CSV table of C-alpha atoms in Angstrom, one decimal:
chain,number,residue,atom,x,y,z
A,1,UNK,CA,24.6,-9.2,0.4
A,2,UNK,CA,21.3,-8.2,1.1
A,3,UNK,CA,19.7,-9.8,-1.0
A,4,UNK,CA,21.0,-12.7,0.9
A,5,UNK,CA,20.3,-10.8,4.5
A,6,UNK,CA,16.5,-11.1,3.1
A,7,UNK,CA,16.0,-14.5,2.0
A,8,UNK,CA,17.9,-15.5,5.4
A,9,UNK,CA,15.9,-12.6,7.7
A,10,UNK,CA,11.9,-14.7,5.8
A,11,UNK,CA,14.0,-17.9,6.3
A,12,UNK,CA,14.2,-17.0,10.6
A,13,UNK,CA,10.5,-15.5,10.8
A,14,UNK,CA,9.1,-18.5,8.0
A,15,UNK,CA,11.0,-20.9,11.5
A,16,UNK,CA,9.7,-18.8,14.4
A,17,UNK,CA,6.0,-18.9,12.8
A,18,UNK,CA,6.6,-22.9,12.6
A,19,UNK,CA,7.6,-23.2,16.1
A,20,UNK,CA,5.0,-20.9,17.7
A,21,UNK,CA,2.2,-23.6,16.8
A,22,UNK,CA,-1.9,-23.2,15.8
A,23,UNK,CA,-2.2,-20.8,19.4
A,24,UNK,CA,0.1,-18.0,17.8
A,25,UNK,CA,-1.5,-18.6,15.0
A,26,UNK,CA,-5.1,-18.3,15.7
A,27,UNK,CA,-4.7,-14.2,17.0
A,28,UNK,CA,-3.4,-13.0,13.7
A,29,UNK,CA,-6.6,-12.7,12.4
A,30,UNK,CA,-7.0,-9.4,11.0
A,31,UNK,CA,-9.2,-7.7,13.5
A,32,UNK,CA,-11.6,-4.5,13.1
A,33,UNK,CA,-13.6,-2.2,14.7
A,34,UNK,CA,-15.5,1.0,15.6
A,35,UNK,CA,-14.2,4.2,17.2
A,36,UNK,CA,-16.6,7.1,18.2
A,37,UNK,CA,-18.0,9.3,21.6
A,38,UNK,CA,-19.2,7.2,24.4
A,39,UNK,CA,-21.9,9.3,25.3
A,40,UNK,CA,-24.0,11.9,23.7
A,41,UNK,CA,-27.3,14.2,23.9
A,42,UNK,CA,-30.5,14.3,22.0
A,43,UNK,CA,-29.4,19.1,22.2
A,44,UNK,CA,-26.4,17.9,20.3
A,45,UNK,CA,-27.1,14.6,18.1
A,46,UNK,CA,-24.8,14.5,15.3
A,47,UNK,CA,-22.1,12.3,15.8
A,48,UNK,CA,-19.2,10.5,13.9
A,49,UNK,CA,-17.6,6.9,14.6
A,50,UNK,CA,-14.5,5.8,12.3
A,51,UNK,CA,-14.3,2.3,11.0
A,52,UNK,CA,-10.7,1.3,12.0
A,53,UNK,CA,-9.1,-2.7,10.7
A,54,UNK,CA,-5.1,-4.0,12.7
A,55,UNK,CA,-4.3,-6.5,10.4
A,56,UNK,CA,-1.1,-8.7,10.5
A,57,UNK,CA,-1.7,-10.2,6.8
A,58,UNK,CA,-1.5,-7.6,3.6
A,59,UNK,CA,-4.9,-7.1,2.6
A,60,UNK,CA,-6.2,-5.7,-0.2
A,61,UNK,CA,-10.1,-6.0,-0.7
A,62,UNK,CA,-12.9,-5.0,2.0
A,63,UNK,CA,-16.8,-5.3,1.9
A,64,UNK,CA,-18.4,-5.2,4.6
A,65,UNK,CA,-22.1,-4.0,6.2
A,66,UNK,CA,-22.2,-1.8,8.9
A,67,UNK,CA,-25.9,-2.2,11.0
A,68,UNK,CA,-27.0,0.3,13.4
A,69,UNK,CA,-30.7,1.0,14.9
A,70,UNK,CA,-32.7,2.6,11.8
A,71,UNK,CA,-35.3,4.1,13.6
A,72,UNK,CA,-33.2,5.1,16.6
A,73,UNK,CA,-30.1,6.7,14.3
A,74,UNK,CA,-30.1,8.1,10.9
A,75,UNK,CA,-27.4,7.7,8.4
A,76,UNK,CA,-25.9,11.6,7.7
A,77,UNK,CA,-22.8,11.0,5.5
A,78,UNK,CA,-19.7,9.6,5.0
A,79,UNK,CA,-16.0,10.9,5.0
A,80,UNK,CA,-13.2,9.2,3.3
A,81,UNK,CA,-10.4,11.2,4.2
A,82,UNK,CA,-7.4,9.5,5.3
A,83,UNK,CA,-9.0,6.0,4.2
A,84,UNK,CA,-6.5,3.0,3.0
A,85,UNK,CA,-9.2,2.0,1.0
A,86,UNK,CA,-8.7,3.8,-2.7
A,87,UNK,CA,-11.3,2.3,-5.1
A,88,UNK,CA,-14.7,2.1,-3.9
A,89,UNK,CA,-17.0,-0.7,-5.7
A,90,UNK,CA,-20.1,1.3,-5.2
A,91,UNK,CA,-20.5,4.6,-2.8
A,92,UNK,CA,-21.0,4.1,0.2
A,93,UNK,CA,-24.7,3.8,0.5
A,94,UNK,CA,-27.2,2.4,2.3
A,95,UNK,CA,-28.3,-1.1,1.5
A,96,UNK,CA,-31.9,-2.5,0.2
A,97,UNK,CA,-31.6,-4.0,3.5
A,98,UNK,CA,-31.0,-0.6,5.5
A,99,UNK,CA,-27.5,-1.6,5.9
A,100,UNK,CA,-24.7,1.0,5.5
A,101,UNK,CA,-22.5,-1.8,2.6
A,102,UNK,CA,-18.8,-0.5,2.4
A,103,UNK,CA,-16.9,-1.5,-0.5
A,104,UNK,CA,-13.7,-1.2,-2.0
A,105,UNK,CA,-10.1,-2.1,-3.2
A,106,UNK,CA,-6.3,-1.2,-1.9
A,107,UNK,CA,-3.8,0.2,-5.1
A,108,UNK,CA,-1.0,-0.6,-1.7
A,109,UNK,CA,-2.0,-3.7,0.0
A,110,UNK,CA,-2.2,-2.9,4.0
A,111,UNK,CA,-0.6,-4.1,7.0
A,112,UNK,CA,-0.5,-2.3,10.3
A,113,UNK,CA,-2.8,-1.2,12.9
A,114,UNK,CA,-6.3,1.8,12.8
A,115,UNK,CA,-5.7,1.2,9.0
A,116,UNK,CA,-8.8,4.0,8.9
A,117,UNK,CA,-11.6,2.2,6.3
A,118,UNK,CA,-14.3,5.0,6.2
A,119,UNK,CA,-15.5,7.7,9.1
A,120,UNK,CA,-19.4,7.3,9.2
A,121,UNK,CA,-22.4,10.3,10.1
A,122,UNK,CA,-24.8,9.5,11.9
A,123,UNK,CA,-27.9,11.2,14.0
A,124,UNK,CA,-29.6,10.7,17.5
A,125,UNK,CA,-33.2,10.3,16.4
A,126,UNK,CA,-34.1,9.3,20.6
A,127,UNK,CA,-32.3,8.6,23.7
A,128,UNK,CA,-31.2,5.4,23.9
A,129,UNK,CA,-28.3,3.0,23.9
A,130,UNK,CA,-27.9,2.4,20.2
A,131,UNK,CA,-25.0,-0.8,18.9
A,132,UNK,CA,-22.9,-1.0,15.3
A,133,UNK,CA,-22.0,-4.3,14.1
A,134,UNK,CA,-20.8,-5.8,11.0
A,135,UNK,CA,-23.8,-7.6,9.3
A,136,UNK,CA,-20.7,-8.6,6.7
A,137,UNK,CA,-17.5,-8.5,7.0
A,138,UNK,CA,-15.4,-9.6,4.8
A,139,UNK,CA,-11.4,-9.3,4.4
A,140,UNK,CA,-9.5,-10.4,1.0
A,141,UNK,CA,-6.3,-10.9,1.8
A,142,UNK,CA,-3.6,-9.7,-1.2
A,143,UNK,CA,-2.3,-12.8,-2.3
A,144,UNK,CA,-3.3,-12.9,-5.6
A,145,UNK,CA,-5.6,-15.2,-5.1
A,146,UNK,CA,-8.4,-13.0,-3.5
A,147,UNK,CA,-8.6,-15.0,0.0
A,148,UNK,CA,-11.0,-14.5,2.1
A,149,UNK,CA,-9.3,-14.1,5.5
A,150,UNK,CA,-11.4,-14.5,9.2
A,151,UNK,CA,-11.5,-11.5,11.0
A,152,UNK,CA,-12.0,-10.1,14.9
A,153,UNK,CA,-14.9,-8.4,15.2
A,154,UNK,CA,-15.4,-5.9,17.5
A,155,UNK,CA,-19.0,-4.1,18.6
A,156,UNK,CA,-19.9,-0.8,19.0
A,157,UNK,CA,-22.3,1.0,21.7
A,158,UNK,CA,-23.0,4.6,22.4
A,159,UNK,CA,-25.8,5.8,24.5
A,160,UNK,CA,-28.0,8.7,23.8
A,161,UNK,CA,-29.3,10.6,26.6
A,162,UNK,CA,-31.8,13.8,27.1
A,163,UNK,CA,-28.9,15.9,29.0
A,164,UNK,CA,-26.3,18.5,27.2
A,165,UNK,CA,-23.7,16.6,29.1
A,166,UNK,CA,-21.2,14.7,27.0
A,167,UNK,CA,-18.1,12.0,27.9
A,168,UNK,CA,-16.6,11.0,24.5
A,169,UNK,CA,-13.5,9.3,23.2
A,170,UNK,CA,-10.5,11.1,22.5
A,171,UNK,CA,-10.7,12.8,19.3
A,172,UNK,CA,-9.0,11.0,16.9
A,173,UNK,CA,-6.5,12.2,14.9
A,174,UNK,CA,-9.0,11.5,11.2
A,175,UNK,CA,-10.8,14.2,12.7
A,176,UNK,CA,-8.8,17.4,13.1
A,177,UNK,CA,-8.0,18.8,10.2
A,178,UNK,CA,-10.9,21.3,9.4
A,179,UNK,CA,-12.1,20.6,5.1
A,180,UNK,CA,-11.1,24.1,4.9
A,181,UNK,CA,-7.7,24.0,5.4
A,182,UNK,CA,-7.1,21.8,2.7
A,183,UNK,CA,-5.5,24.3,-0.2
A,184,UNK,CA,-3.9,21.5,-2.6
A,185,UNK,CA,-6.1,19.9,-5.5
A,186,UNK,CA,-7.2,16.2,-5.1
A,187,UNK,CA,-4.9,14.2,-7.1
A,188,UNK,CA,-6.4,11.9,-10.0
A,189,UNK,CA,-4.8,9.7,-11.9
A,190,UNK,CA,-6.3,7.7,-14.7
A,191,UNK,CA,-5.9,5.1,-17.3
A,192,UNK,CA,-7.1,2.1,-19.8
A,193,UNK,CA,-7.0,-1.5,-19.2
A,194,UNK,CA,-9.1,-4.8,-19.8
A,195,UNK,CA,-11.1,-6.6,-18.2
A,196,UNK,CA,-9.7,-9.8,-17.7
A,197,UNK,CA,-13.4,-12.0,-17.4
A,198,UNK,CA,-14.5,-10.8,-20.1
A,199,UNK,CA,-12.5,-8.5,-22.7
A,200,UNK,CA,-14.0,-5.5,-22.7
A,201,UNK,CA,-12.7,-2.0,-22.7
A,202,UNK,CA,-11.9,-0.6,-18.8
A,203,UNK,CA,-11.3,3.1,-17.3
A,204,UNK,CA,-9.7,3.1,-13.9
A,205,UNK,CA,-8.8,6.1,-12.1
A,206,UNK,CA,-7.4,6.5,-9.0
A,207,UNK,CA,-8.3,9.7,-6.7
A,208,UNK,CA,-7.1,10.5,-4.0
A,209,UNK,CA,-7.3,13.8,-0.8
A,210,UNK,CA,-5.2,12.8,2.5
A,211,UNK,CA,-7.0,16.3,3.8
A,212,UNK,CA,-10.3,16.7,2.9
A,213,UNK,CA,-11.3,13.6,1.8
A,214,UNK,CA,-13.1,12.6,-2.0
A,215,UNK,CA,-17.0,14.0,-2.4
A,216,UNK,CA,-17.3,13.3,-6.0
A,217,UNK,CA,-15.7,12.0,-9.2
A,218,UNK,CA,-17.5,12.7,-12.4
A,219,UNK,CA,-17.4,11.6,-16.1
A,220,UNK,CA,-17.9,13.3,-19.6
A,221,UNK,CA,-17.4,11.9,-23.2
A,222,UNK,CA,-17.1,13.1,-26.1
A,223,UNK,CA,-18.1,11.4,-29.3
A,224,UNK,CA,-18.7,13.5,-31.8
A,225,UNK,CA,-17.4,18.1,-31.1
A,226,UNK,CA,-19.2,18.6,-27.9
A,227,UNK,CA,-18.9,16.8,-24.6
A,228,UNK,CA,-21.5,15.1,-22.6
A,229,UNK,CA,-22.7,16.4,-19.5
A,230,UNK,CA,-21.2,15.3,-16.1
A,231,UNK,CA,-22.4,12.6,-14.7
A,232,UNK,CA,-21.3,10.8,-11.3
A,233,UNK,CA,-18.9,7.6,-11.9
A,234,UNK,CA,-17.4,4.8,-9.5
A,235,UNK,CA,-14.0,2.2,-10.7
A,236,UNK,CA,-14.1,0.7,-12.8
A,237,UNK,CA,-16.1,2.9,-15.7
A,238,UNK,CA,-17.3,0.8,-19.0
A,239,UNK,CA,-15.5,2.8,-22.3
A,240,UNK,CA,-18.2,4.7,-23.8
A,241,UNK,CA,-18.7,3.4,-28.1
A,242,UNK,CA,-17.1,5.7,-30.0
A,243,UNK,CA,-16.2,8.2,-27.4
A,244,UNK,CA,-12.8,10.0,-28.4
A,245,UNK,CA,-12.1,11.8,-25.9
A,246,UNK,CA,-13.2,11.4,-22.5
A,247,UNK,CA,-12.5,13.7,-19.5
A,248,UNK,CA,-12.7,12.4,-15.4
A,249,UNK,CA,-13.2,15.6,-12.8
A,250,UNK,CA,-12.6,14.6,-8.4
A,251,UNK,CA,-13.6,17.1,-6.8
A,252,UNK,CA,-12.2,17.5,-2.6
A,253,UNK,CA,-14.9,17.7,0.1
A,254,UNK,CA,-13.3,21.9,0.1
A,255,UNK,CA,-14.5,21.8,-3.4
A,256,UNK,CA,-11.2,22.0,-5.6
A,257,UNK,CA,-11.4,20.4,-8.4
A,258,UNK,CA,-9.0,17.7,-11.0
A,259,UNK,CA,-9.6,16.9,-14.6
A,260,UNK,CA,-7.8,14.4,-16.6
A,261,UNK,CA,-8.8,13.1,-20.3
A,262,UNK,CA,-7.5,10.3,-22.0
A,263,UNK,CA,-7.7,9.7,-25.4
A,264,UNK,CA,-8.6,7.6,-27.8
A,265,UNK,CA,-6.4,8.1,-31.6
A,266,UNK,CA,-7.8,5.5,-33.5
A,267,UNK,CA,-11.7,6.5,-33.3
A,268,UNK,CA,-10.7,10.1,-33.7
A,269,UNK,CA,-9.2,8.7,-36.8
A,270,UNK,CA,-12.6,7.2,-37.6
A,271,UNK,CA,-14.0,9.9,-37.2
A,272,UNK,CA,-11.9,12.0,-39.6
A,273,UNK,CA,-12.4,9.2,-42.1
A,274,UNK,CA,-16.0,9.4,-41.8
A,275,UNK,CA,-15.9,13.2,-42.0
A,276,UNK,CA,-13.7,13.4,-45.0
A,277,UNK,CA,-15.6,10.6,-46.7
A,278,UNK,CA,-18.8,13.1,-46.4
A,279,UNK,CA,-16.7,15.7,-47.1
A,280,UNK,CA,-15.5,14.3,-50.7
A,281,UNK,CA,-18.8,13.2,-51.6
A,282,UNK,CA,-20.2,16.1,-50.9
A,283,UNK,CA,-17.9,18.2,-52.9
A,284,UNK,CA,-18.3,15.5,-55.8
A,285,UNK,CA,-22.3,15.9,-55.8
A,286,UNK,CA,-21.5,19.3,-56.1
A,287,UNK,CA,-18.9,19.4,-58.8
A,288,UNK,CA,-21.2,16.6,-60.5
A,289,UNK,CA,-23.8,19.6,-61.2
A,290,UNK,CA,-21.3,22.0,-62.0
A,291,UNK,CA,-20.4,20.4,-64.9
A,292,UNK,CA,-23.8,19.6,-65.7
A,293,UNK,CA,-24.8,23.0,-65.5
A,294,UNK,CA,-22.1,23.9,-67.5
């Protein structure tokens, strides 16, 4: 009965949109916008800008480039606390063209308003009126095909003044939780995967911390008896040839850590067989030398 109701509901919604015409459909584009202070002061020159998305269509990937005046504003850091993005293809960073690149995917598709993509921290170098905008705004639909959909964009302007008076927008709920209140370790899930294109072995991890955000994800490997040093990694990770034990460590912005391990037992068996082979050879040589001396 419930299934029939859901089908009827789906048909009703489909019929509604067909009858609504192209004018209604034209307003369905996702909207990306910025939120932050409208004014700041060079005496309190650091400020945070949140990047949000509103969408009525399910999305599961973003590829953005944020333009800002590099000679007037200095990009300090990013914070992914509460972000809808689960996997970052590369850590958000300043690209070779000077823009800030944000490229990542979502395990669960997002539909709704006020979906936080990222919080960005800047420092004003001098007074003036400065604008942030999107040089690239690729949003992909969660339809199994990676369909790119049109996006409505709203630029952001901040006025940096010489005096100390600041007029700000209400503080976003995403920035109200102080980092030192985060007492729980970040969540970390790790699993093996296969590249659908090359067929190579991959390792995919999912790290999240709803309170203070993820600061760093690292990996180390064990090919024989000891682990390698920790190295920063981004999704997905190509399987290191010869490794039989791999550890992932994720840290949040309060310093709390979580470590997960995965094992490749076939690789471990190979190592054990190699060791047994050399032990056998060594025993054989010792036994032969011993017999020759008798």
